[in-house]
Coordinates of C-alpha atoms in Angstrom, one line a residue:
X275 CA -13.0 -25.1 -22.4
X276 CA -15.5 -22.4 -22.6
X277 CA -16.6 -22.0 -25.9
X278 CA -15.9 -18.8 -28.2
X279 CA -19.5 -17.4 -27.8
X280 CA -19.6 -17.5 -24.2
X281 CA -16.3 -15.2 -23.7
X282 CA -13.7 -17.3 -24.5
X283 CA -10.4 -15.0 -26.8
X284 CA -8.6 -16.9 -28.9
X285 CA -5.0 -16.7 -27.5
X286 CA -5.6 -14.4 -24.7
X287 CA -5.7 -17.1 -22.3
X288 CA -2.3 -18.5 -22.8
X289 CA -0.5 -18.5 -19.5
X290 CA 3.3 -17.0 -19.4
X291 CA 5.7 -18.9 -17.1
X292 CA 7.9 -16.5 -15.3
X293 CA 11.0 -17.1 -13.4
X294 CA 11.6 -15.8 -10.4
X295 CA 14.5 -13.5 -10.1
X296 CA 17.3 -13.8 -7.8
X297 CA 19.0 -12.0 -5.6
X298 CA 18.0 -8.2 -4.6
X299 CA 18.2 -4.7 -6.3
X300 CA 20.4 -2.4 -4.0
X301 CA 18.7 1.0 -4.2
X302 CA 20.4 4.5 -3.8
X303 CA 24.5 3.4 -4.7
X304 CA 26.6 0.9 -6.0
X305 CA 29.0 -1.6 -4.2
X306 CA 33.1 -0.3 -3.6
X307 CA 35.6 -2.3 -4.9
X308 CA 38.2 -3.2 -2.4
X309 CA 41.3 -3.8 -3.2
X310 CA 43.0 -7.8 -3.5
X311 CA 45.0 -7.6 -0.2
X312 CA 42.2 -6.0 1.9
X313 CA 40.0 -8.4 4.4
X314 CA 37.3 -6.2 4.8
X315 CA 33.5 -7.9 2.3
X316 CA 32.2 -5.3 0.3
X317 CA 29.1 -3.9 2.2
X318 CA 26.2 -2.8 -0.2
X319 CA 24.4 0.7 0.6
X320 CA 20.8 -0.1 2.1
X321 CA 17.9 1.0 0.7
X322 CA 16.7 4.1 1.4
X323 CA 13.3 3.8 4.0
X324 CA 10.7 3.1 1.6
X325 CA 12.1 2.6 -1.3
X326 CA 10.1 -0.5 -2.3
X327 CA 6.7 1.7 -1.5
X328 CA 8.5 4.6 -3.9
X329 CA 8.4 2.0 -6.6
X330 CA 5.2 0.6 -5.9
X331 CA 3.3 4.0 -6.0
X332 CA 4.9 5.5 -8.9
X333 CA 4.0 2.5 -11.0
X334 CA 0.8 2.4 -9.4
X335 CA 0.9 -1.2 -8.4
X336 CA -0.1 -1.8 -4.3
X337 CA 2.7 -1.4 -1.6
X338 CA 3.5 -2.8 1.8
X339 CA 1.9 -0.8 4.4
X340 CA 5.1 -0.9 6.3
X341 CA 6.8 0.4 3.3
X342 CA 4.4 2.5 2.7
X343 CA 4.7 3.9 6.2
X344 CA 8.0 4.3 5.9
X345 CA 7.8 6.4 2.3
X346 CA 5.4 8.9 3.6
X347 CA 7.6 9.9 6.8
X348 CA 10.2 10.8 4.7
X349 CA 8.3 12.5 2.2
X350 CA 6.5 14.9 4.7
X351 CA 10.1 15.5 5.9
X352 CA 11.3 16.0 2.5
X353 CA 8.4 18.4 1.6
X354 CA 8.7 20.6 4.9
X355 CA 12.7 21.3 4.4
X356 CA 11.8 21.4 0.8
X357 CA 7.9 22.8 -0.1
X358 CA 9.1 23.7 -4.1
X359 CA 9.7 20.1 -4.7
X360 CA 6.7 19.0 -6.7
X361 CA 7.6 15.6 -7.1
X362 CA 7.9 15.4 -3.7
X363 CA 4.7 16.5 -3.1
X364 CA 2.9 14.6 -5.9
X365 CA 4.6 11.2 -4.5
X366 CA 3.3 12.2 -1.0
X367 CA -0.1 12.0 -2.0
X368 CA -0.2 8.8 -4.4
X369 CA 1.3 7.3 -0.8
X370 CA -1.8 8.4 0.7
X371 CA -4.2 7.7 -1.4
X372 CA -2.7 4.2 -1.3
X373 CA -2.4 3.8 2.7
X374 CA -6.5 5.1 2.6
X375 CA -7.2 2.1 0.1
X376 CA -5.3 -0.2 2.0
X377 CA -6.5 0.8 5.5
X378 CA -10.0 2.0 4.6
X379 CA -9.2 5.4 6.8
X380 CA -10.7 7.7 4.1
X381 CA -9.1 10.9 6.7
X382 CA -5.7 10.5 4.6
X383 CA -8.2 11.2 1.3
X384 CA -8.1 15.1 2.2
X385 CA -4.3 15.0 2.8
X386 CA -3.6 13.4 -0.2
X387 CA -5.9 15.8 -2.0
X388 CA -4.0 18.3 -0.1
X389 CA -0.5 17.5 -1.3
X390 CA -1.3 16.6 -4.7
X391 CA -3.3 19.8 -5.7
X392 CA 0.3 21.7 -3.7
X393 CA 2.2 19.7 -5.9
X394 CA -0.2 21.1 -9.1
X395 CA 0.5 24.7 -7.8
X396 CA 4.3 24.5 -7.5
X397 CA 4.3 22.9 -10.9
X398 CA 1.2 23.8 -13.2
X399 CA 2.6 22.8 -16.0
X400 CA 3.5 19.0 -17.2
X401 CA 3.0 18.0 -14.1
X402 CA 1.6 14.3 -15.0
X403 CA 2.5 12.5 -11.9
X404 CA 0.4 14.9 -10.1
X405 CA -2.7 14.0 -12.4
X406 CA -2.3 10.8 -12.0
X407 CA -2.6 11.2 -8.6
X408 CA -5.5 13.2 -8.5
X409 CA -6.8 10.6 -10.9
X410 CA -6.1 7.7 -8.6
X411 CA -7.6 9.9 -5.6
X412 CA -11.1 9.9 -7.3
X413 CA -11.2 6.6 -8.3
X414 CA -10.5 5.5 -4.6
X415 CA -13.7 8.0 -3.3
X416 CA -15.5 6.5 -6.2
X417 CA -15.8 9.6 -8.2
X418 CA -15.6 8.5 -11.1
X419 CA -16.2 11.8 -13.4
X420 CA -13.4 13.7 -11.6
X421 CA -10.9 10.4 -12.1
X422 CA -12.2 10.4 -15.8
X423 CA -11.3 14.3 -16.0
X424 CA -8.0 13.9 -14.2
X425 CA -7.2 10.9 -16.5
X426 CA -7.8 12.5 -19.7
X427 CA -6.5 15.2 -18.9
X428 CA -2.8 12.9 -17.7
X429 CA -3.3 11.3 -21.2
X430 CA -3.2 14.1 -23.2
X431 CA -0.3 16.1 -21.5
X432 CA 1.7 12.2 -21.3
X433 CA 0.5 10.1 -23.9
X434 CA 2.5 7.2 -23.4
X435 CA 2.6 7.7 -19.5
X436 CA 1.4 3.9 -19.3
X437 CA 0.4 4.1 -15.5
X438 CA -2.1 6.5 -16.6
X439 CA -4.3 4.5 -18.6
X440 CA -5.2 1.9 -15.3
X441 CA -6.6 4.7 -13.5
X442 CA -8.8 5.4 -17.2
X443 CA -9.7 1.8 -17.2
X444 CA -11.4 2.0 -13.6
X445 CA -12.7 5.1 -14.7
X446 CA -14.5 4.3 -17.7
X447 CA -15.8 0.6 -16.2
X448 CA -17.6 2.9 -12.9
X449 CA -19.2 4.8 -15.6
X450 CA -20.3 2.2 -17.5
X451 CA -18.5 3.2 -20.6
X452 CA -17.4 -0.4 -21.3
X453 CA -16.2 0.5 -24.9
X454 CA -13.5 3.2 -23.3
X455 CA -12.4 0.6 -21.2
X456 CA -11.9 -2.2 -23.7
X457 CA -10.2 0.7 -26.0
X458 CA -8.3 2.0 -23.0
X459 CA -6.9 -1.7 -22.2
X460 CA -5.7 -2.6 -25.7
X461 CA -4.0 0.7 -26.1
X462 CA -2.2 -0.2 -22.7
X463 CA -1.2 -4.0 -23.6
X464 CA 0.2 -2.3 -26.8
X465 CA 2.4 0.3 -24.9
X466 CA 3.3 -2.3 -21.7
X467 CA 1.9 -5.3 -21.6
X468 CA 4.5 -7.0 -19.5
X469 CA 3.8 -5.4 -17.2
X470 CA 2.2 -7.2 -14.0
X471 CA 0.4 -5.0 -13.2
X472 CA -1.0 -4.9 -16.8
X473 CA -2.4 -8.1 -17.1
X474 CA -3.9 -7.7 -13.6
X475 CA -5.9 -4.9 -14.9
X476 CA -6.9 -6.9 -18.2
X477 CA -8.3 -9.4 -16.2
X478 CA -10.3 -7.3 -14.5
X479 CA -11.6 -5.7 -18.0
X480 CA -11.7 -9.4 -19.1
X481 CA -13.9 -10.7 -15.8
X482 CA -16.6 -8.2 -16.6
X483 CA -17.0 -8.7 -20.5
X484 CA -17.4 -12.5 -19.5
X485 CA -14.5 -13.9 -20.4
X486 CA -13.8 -15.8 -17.1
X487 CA -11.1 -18.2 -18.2
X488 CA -9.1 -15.3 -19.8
X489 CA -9.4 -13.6 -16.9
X490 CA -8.2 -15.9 -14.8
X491 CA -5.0 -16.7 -16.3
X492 CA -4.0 -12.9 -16.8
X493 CA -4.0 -12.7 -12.6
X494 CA -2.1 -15.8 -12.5
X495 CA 0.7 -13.9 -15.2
X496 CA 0.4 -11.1 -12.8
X497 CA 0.9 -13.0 -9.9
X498 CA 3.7 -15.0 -11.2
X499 CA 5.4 -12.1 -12.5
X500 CA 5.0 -9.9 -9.4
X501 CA 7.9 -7.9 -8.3
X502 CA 7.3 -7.7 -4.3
X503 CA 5.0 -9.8 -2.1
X504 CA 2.5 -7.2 -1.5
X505 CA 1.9 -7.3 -5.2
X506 CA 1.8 -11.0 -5.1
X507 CA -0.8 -11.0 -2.7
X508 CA -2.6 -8.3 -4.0
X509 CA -3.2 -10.4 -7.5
X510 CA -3.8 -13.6 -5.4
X511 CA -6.3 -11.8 -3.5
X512 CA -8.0 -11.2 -7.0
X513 CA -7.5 -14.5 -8.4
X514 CA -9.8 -16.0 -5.4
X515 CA -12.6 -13.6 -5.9
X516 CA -12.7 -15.4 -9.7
X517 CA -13.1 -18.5 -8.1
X518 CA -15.4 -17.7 -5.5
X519 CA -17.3 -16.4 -8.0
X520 CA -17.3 -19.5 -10.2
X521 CA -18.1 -21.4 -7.1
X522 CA -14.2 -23.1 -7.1
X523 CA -14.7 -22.7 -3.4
X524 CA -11.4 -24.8 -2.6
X525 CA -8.8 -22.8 -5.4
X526 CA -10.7 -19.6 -3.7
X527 CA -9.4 -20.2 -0.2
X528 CA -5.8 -21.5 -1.5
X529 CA -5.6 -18.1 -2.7
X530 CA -6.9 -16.0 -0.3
X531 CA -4.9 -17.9 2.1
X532 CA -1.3 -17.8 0.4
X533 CA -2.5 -13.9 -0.2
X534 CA -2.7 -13.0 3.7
X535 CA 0.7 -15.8 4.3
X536 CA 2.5 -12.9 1.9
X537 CA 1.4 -10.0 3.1
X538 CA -0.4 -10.1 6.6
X539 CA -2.0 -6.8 5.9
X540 CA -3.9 -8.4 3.0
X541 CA -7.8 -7.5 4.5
X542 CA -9.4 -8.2 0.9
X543 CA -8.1 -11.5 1.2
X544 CA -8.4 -12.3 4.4
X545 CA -12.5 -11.0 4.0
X546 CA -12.3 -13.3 1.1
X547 CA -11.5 -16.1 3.5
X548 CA -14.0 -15.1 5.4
X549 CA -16.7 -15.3 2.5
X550 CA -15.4 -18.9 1.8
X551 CA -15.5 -21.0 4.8
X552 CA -19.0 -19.3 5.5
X553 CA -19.6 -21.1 1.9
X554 CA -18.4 -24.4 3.3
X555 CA -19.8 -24.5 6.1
X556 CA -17.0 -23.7 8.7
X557 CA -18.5 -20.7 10.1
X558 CA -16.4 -20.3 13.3
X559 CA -13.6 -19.9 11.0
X560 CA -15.2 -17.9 8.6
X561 CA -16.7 -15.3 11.3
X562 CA -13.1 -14.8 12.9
X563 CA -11.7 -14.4 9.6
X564 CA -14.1 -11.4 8.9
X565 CA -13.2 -9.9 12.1
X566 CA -9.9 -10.0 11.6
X567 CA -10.2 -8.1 8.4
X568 CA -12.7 -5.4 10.0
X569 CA -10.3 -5.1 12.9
X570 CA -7.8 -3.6 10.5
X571 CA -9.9 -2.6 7.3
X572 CA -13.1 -1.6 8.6
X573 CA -14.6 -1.6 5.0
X574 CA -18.4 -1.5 5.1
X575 CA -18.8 -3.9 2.2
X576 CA -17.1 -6.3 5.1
X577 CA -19.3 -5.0 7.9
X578 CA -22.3 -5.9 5.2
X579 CA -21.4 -9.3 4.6
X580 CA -20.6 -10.3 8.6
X581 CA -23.9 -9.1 9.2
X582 CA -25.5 -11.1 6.4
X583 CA -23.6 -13.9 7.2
X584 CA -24.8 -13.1 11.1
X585 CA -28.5 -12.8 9.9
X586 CA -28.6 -16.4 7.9
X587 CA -27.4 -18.2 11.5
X588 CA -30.5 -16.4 13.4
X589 CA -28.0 -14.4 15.4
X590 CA -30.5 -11.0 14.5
X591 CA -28.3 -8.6 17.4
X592 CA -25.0 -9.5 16.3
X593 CA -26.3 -9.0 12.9
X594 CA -27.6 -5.7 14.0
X595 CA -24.2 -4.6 15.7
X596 CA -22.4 -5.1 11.9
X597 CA -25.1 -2.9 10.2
X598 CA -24.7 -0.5 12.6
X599 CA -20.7 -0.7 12.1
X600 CA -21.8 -0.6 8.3
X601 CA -24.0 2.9 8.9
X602 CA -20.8 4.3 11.2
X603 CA -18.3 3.5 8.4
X604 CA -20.9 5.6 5.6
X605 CA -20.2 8.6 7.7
X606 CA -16.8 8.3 8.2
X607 CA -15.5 7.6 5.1
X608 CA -18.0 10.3 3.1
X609 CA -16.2 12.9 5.5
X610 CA -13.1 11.7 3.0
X611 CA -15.2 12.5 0.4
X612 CA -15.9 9.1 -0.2
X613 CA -19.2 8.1 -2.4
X614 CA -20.4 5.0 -0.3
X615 CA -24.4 5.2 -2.0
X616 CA -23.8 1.8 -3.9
X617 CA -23.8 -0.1 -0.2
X618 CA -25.8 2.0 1.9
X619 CA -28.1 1.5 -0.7
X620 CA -27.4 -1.8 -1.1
X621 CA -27.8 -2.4 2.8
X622 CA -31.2 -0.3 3.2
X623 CA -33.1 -2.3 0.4
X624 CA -32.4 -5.5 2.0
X625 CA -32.1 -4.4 5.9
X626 CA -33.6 -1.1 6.1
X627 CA -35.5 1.2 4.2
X628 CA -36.0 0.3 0.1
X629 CA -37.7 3.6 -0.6
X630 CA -34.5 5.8 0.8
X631 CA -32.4 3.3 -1.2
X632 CA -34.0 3.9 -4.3
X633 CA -33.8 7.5 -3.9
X634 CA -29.8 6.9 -3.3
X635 CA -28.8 4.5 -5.8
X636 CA -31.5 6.2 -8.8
X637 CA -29.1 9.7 -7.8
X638 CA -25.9 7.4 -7.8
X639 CA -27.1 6.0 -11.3
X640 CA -27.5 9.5 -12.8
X641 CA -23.8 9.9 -11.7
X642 CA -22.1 6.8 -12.7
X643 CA -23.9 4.2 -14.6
X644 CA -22.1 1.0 -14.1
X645 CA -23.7 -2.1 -14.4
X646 CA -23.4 -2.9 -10.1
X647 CA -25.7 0.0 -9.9
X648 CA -28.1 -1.1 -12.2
X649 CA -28.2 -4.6 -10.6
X650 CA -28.7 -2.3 -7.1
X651 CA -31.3 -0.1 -8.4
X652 CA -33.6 -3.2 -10.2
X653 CA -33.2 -5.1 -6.3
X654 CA -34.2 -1.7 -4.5
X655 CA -36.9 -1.1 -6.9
X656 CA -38.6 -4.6 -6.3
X657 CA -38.0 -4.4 -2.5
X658 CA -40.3 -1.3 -2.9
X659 CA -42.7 -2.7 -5.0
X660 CA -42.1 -1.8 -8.4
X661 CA -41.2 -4.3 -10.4
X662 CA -42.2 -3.6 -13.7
X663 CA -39.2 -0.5 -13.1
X664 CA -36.9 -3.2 -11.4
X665 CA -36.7 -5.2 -14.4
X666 CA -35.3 -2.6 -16.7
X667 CA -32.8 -2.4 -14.7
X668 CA -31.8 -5.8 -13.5
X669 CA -31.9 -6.7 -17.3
X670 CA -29.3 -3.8 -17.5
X671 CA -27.3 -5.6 -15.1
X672 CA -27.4 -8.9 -17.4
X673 CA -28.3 -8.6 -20.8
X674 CA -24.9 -8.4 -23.4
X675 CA -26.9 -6.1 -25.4
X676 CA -27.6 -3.6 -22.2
X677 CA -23.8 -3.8 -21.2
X678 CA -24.4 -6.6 -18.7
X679 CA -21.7 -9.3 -19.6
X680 CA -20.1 -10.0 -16.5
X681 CA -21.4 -13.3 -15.0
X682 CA -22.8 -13.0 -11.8
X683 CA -24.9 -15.3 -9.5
X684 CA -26.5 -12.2 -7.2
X685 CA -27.5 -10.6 -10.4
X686 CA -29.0 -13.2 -12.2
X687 CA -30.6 -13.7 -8.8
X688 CA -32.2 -10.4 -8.3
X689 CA -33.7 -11.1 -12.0
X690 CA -34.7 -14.5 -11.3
X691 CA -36.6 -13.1 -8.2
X692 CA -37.7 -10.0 -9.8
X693 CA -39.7 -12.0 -12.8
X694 CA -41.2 -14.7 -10.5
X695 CA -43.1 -11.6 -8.9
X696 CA -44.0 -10.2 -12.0
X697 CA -45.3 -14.5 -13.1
X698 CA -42.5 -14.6 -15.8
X699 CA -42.1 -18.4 -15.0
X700 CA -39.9 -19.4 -17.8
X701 CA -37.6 -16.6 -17.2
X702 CA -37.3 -16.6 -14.1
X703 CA -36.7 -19.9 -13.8
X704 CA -33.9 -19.9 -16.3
X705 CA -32.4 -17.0 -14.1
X706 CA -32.4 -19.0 -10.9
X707 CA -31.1 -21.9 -12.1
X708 CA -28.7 -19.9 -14.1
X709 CA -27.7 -17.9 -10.4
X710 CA -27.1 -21.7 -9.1
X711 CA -25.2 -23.1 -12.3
X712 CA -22.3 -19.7 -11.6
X713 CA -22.0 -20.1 -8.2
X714 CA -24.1 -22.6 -6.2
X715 CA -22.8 -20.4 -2.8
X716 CA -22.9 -16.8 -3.3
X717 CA -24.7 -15.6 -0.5
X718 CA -25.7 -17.6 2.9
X719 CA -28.7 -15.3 3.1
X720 CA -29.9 -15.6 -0.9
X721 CA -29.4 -19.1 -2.0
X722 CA -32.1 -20.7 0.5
X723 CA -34.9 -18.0 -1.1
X724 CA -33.2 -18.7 -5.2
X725 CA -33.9 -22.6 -4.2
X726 CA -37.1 -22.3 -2.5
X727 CA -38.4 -19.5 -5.4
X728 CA -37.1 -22.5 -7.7
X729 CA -38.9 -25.5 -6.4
X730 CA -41.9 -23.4 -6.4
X731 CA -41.7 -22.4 -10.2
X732 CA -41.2 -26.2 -10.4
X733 CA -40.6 -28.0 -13.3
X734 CA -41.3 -26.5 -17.1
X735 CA -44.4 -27.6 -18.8
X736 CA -44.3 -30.6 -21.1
X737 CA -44.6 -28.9 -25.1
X738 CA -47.7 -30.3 -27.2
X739 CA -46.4 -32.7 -29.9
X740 CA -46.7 -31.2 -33.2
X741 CA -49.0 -32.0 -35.2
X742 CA -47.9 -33.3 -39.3
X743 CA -49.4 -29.6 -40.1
X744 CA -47.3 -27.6 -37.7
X745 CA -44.6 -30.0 -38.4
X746 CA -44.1 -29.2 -41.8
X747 CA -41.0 -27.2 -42.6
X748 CA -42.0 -24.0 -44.3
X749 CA -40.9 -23.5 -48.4
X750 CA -37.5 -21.8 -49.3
X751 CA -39.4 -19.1 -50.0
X752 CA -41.8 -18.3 -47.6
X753 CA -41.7 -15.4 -45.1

């Protein structure tokens, strides 16, 4: 058990057993009673075509994409025989901003934008749902200003609108406004915290204040208490990045694989299988797996880590034919109005150009200060050469007092690397060992450099034996 100091809340982590519920919830009508005599069963109306996406979207919790599908055909129908229905309109585009973050086809960002800002001119007023929306919209183009705006601006017209304060939560944490989103969370558990959807987003607050084990079992509560199987799997998904990222390479893959068996469209998870059987050592497996995912969500975060994981087997053109996947991505989605700086930046200090990535991640820092840009802007600014600038930042990325609290293995890396250059020994020893204690196989191209910078640092020298003078315990009263 993790002791109190290093994250651990008393309570929090107390797992809730839910039972599954049976039978199924018949949408739309209720079931005729027939008479004694008659032979004829009772038929129950069907669902109408989407309705599980409907529910899904308007609680803000992910959807099938074949419901999803589904939902937003008969939405565009609904809104073209009927273009006063703001509701209508509003729904429409939450559906697509929720088939663009499940697809990574940023072209349904301007539709939704589109329909959502219609929805806001049919009704100006009290027209929460289409806030939210607009909230949701930012946060999936990583604007996380506008999402803080639309959000606020939800909250104050809706106060106990719960599915309002997620989209806060993920506002405030891109921002780096840690404190909103700790205040944010704990006004949401008090208005809904049964909510799976709830406790998956506390475990995401929880994951980057530390608190691993809490974290943890909030997304097994959420995945337990999950009302459809695209929910499931979307909180299973989650639950193996955790335990990737604590190294827990086997629970990892368990999840990621019972993520993608419940929902086939699951890309996160199956990229997340990808990532772990690269880590142990089945890499025909792991470079289908990522494949797979591109094929279907061609995220350039995936493209990134293919290419790496290309790169670290010598395979330098195949590597090269992900990065420039990566680069062709960048420009897609930011015709979306997606903000993609954070990896293109990411990718050109590592793989291309460190002085164009400094210039894009210090403009993406003035915009949204969260701690994965700091760690970015430190790495870019050593792979340029300054490292005396690099460690401000990387210590942003990991000291408590800076903000830095989640545990991570690449950024205590980049520190570790970062003070070796600048002959810190001591820390940067205790940084590389500390990037290898959290996750021993976070990156097929970094962890051969952490061990050989470690073995070179070798081992600490020995302290002088004190002397009976130096020895001596100082008065009560001195200093």
């Amino acid at each position: 058990m993790e002791k109190q100091a290093e994250g651990r809340r008393p309570g929090v982590g107390r797992r809730v057993l839910i039972a599954a519920v049976a039978g199924c919830a018949v949408l739309g009508g209720a079931l005729a009673l027939w008479p004694w005599e008659r032979t004829a069963a009772p038929r129950a109306v069907a669902p109408a075509p989407g309705a599980q996406a409907l529910t899904a979207v308007t609680s803000g919790v992910p959807a099938a994409l074949p419901d999803l599908a589904m939902l937003i055909t008969a939405r565009e129908a609904r809104v073209r025989a009927h273009p006063e229905d703001a509701q209508s309109w509003a729904v429409l585009g939450t559906a697509y901003v929720e088939q663009g973050r499940r697809t990574a086809d940023a072209t349904n960002y301007p539709r939704a934008e589109k329909a959502l800002r219609t929805s806001l001119e049919v009704k100006a007023k009290g027209n929460a749902a289409a806030l939210d929306g607009m909230a949701a919209l930012a946060d999936a183009r990583r604007d996380y200003r506008s999402a803080r705006a639309w959000g606020e601006a939800a909250l104050k017209l809706a106060p106990k609108r719960w599915t309002t304060y997620p989209l806060l939560i993920d506002a405030y944490t891109g921002l780096g406004d840690y404190k909103a989103a700790k205040k944010t969370l704990d006004r949401l558990l008090e208005l809904h915290s049964g909510a799976a959807a709830v406790r998956a987003r506390a475990a995401a607050v929880y994951r980057d204040r530390g608190w691993r084990e809490d974290a943890a079992a909030a997304l097994s509560d959420a995945a337990a208490a999950a009302g459809t199987p695209a929910e499931q799997a979307a909180w299973l998904e989650r639950s193996g990045q955790l335990a990737f990222e604590r190294g827990d390479l086997e629970e990892a893959l368990r999840r990621f694989q019972e993520a993608v068996r419940l929902d086939p469209d699951q890309r996160a998870a199956q990229a997340g299988q990808g990532r772990t059987l690269a880590a142990l050592g089945r890499t025909t497996e792991a470079l289908n797996a990522y494949r797979v995912a591109l094929d279907r969500q061609p995220c350039p975060q995936y493209a990134l880590e293919l290419g790496e994981l290309y790169e670290s087997l010598g395979m330098a053109e195949a590597a090269r034919a992900e990065y420039d996947v990566l680069e062709t991505r960048v420009q897609d989605e930011a015709a979306g109005g997606v903000d993609d700086d954070l990896v293109l930046g990411v990718f050109e200090a590592d793989h291309g150009d460190p002085q164009a990535a400094v210039r894009l991640l210090r403009a993406e820092w003035q915009r949204q200060p969260g701690t994965e840009v700091a760690d970015a802007v430190g790495w870019a600014l050593h792979m340029a050469g300054d490292d005396k600038g690099a460690l401000k930042f990387a210590m942003v990325a990991t000291d408590k007092a800076h903000g830095g609290a989640v545990r991570s293995a690449l950024y205590a890396y980049h520190r570790g690397m970062i003070e070796q250059e600048l002959e810190l020994a001591g820390p940067a020893r205790r940084h590389l060992q500390e990037a290898l204690r959290i996750n021993p196989y976070f990156s097929p191209l970094r962890v051969p450099p952490a061990k050989q910078a470690l073995a070179a640092l070798g081992e600490p020298p020995d302290e002088p034996l004190p002397t009976g003078k130096e020895s001596k315990a100082p008065a009560e009263d001195e200093g």
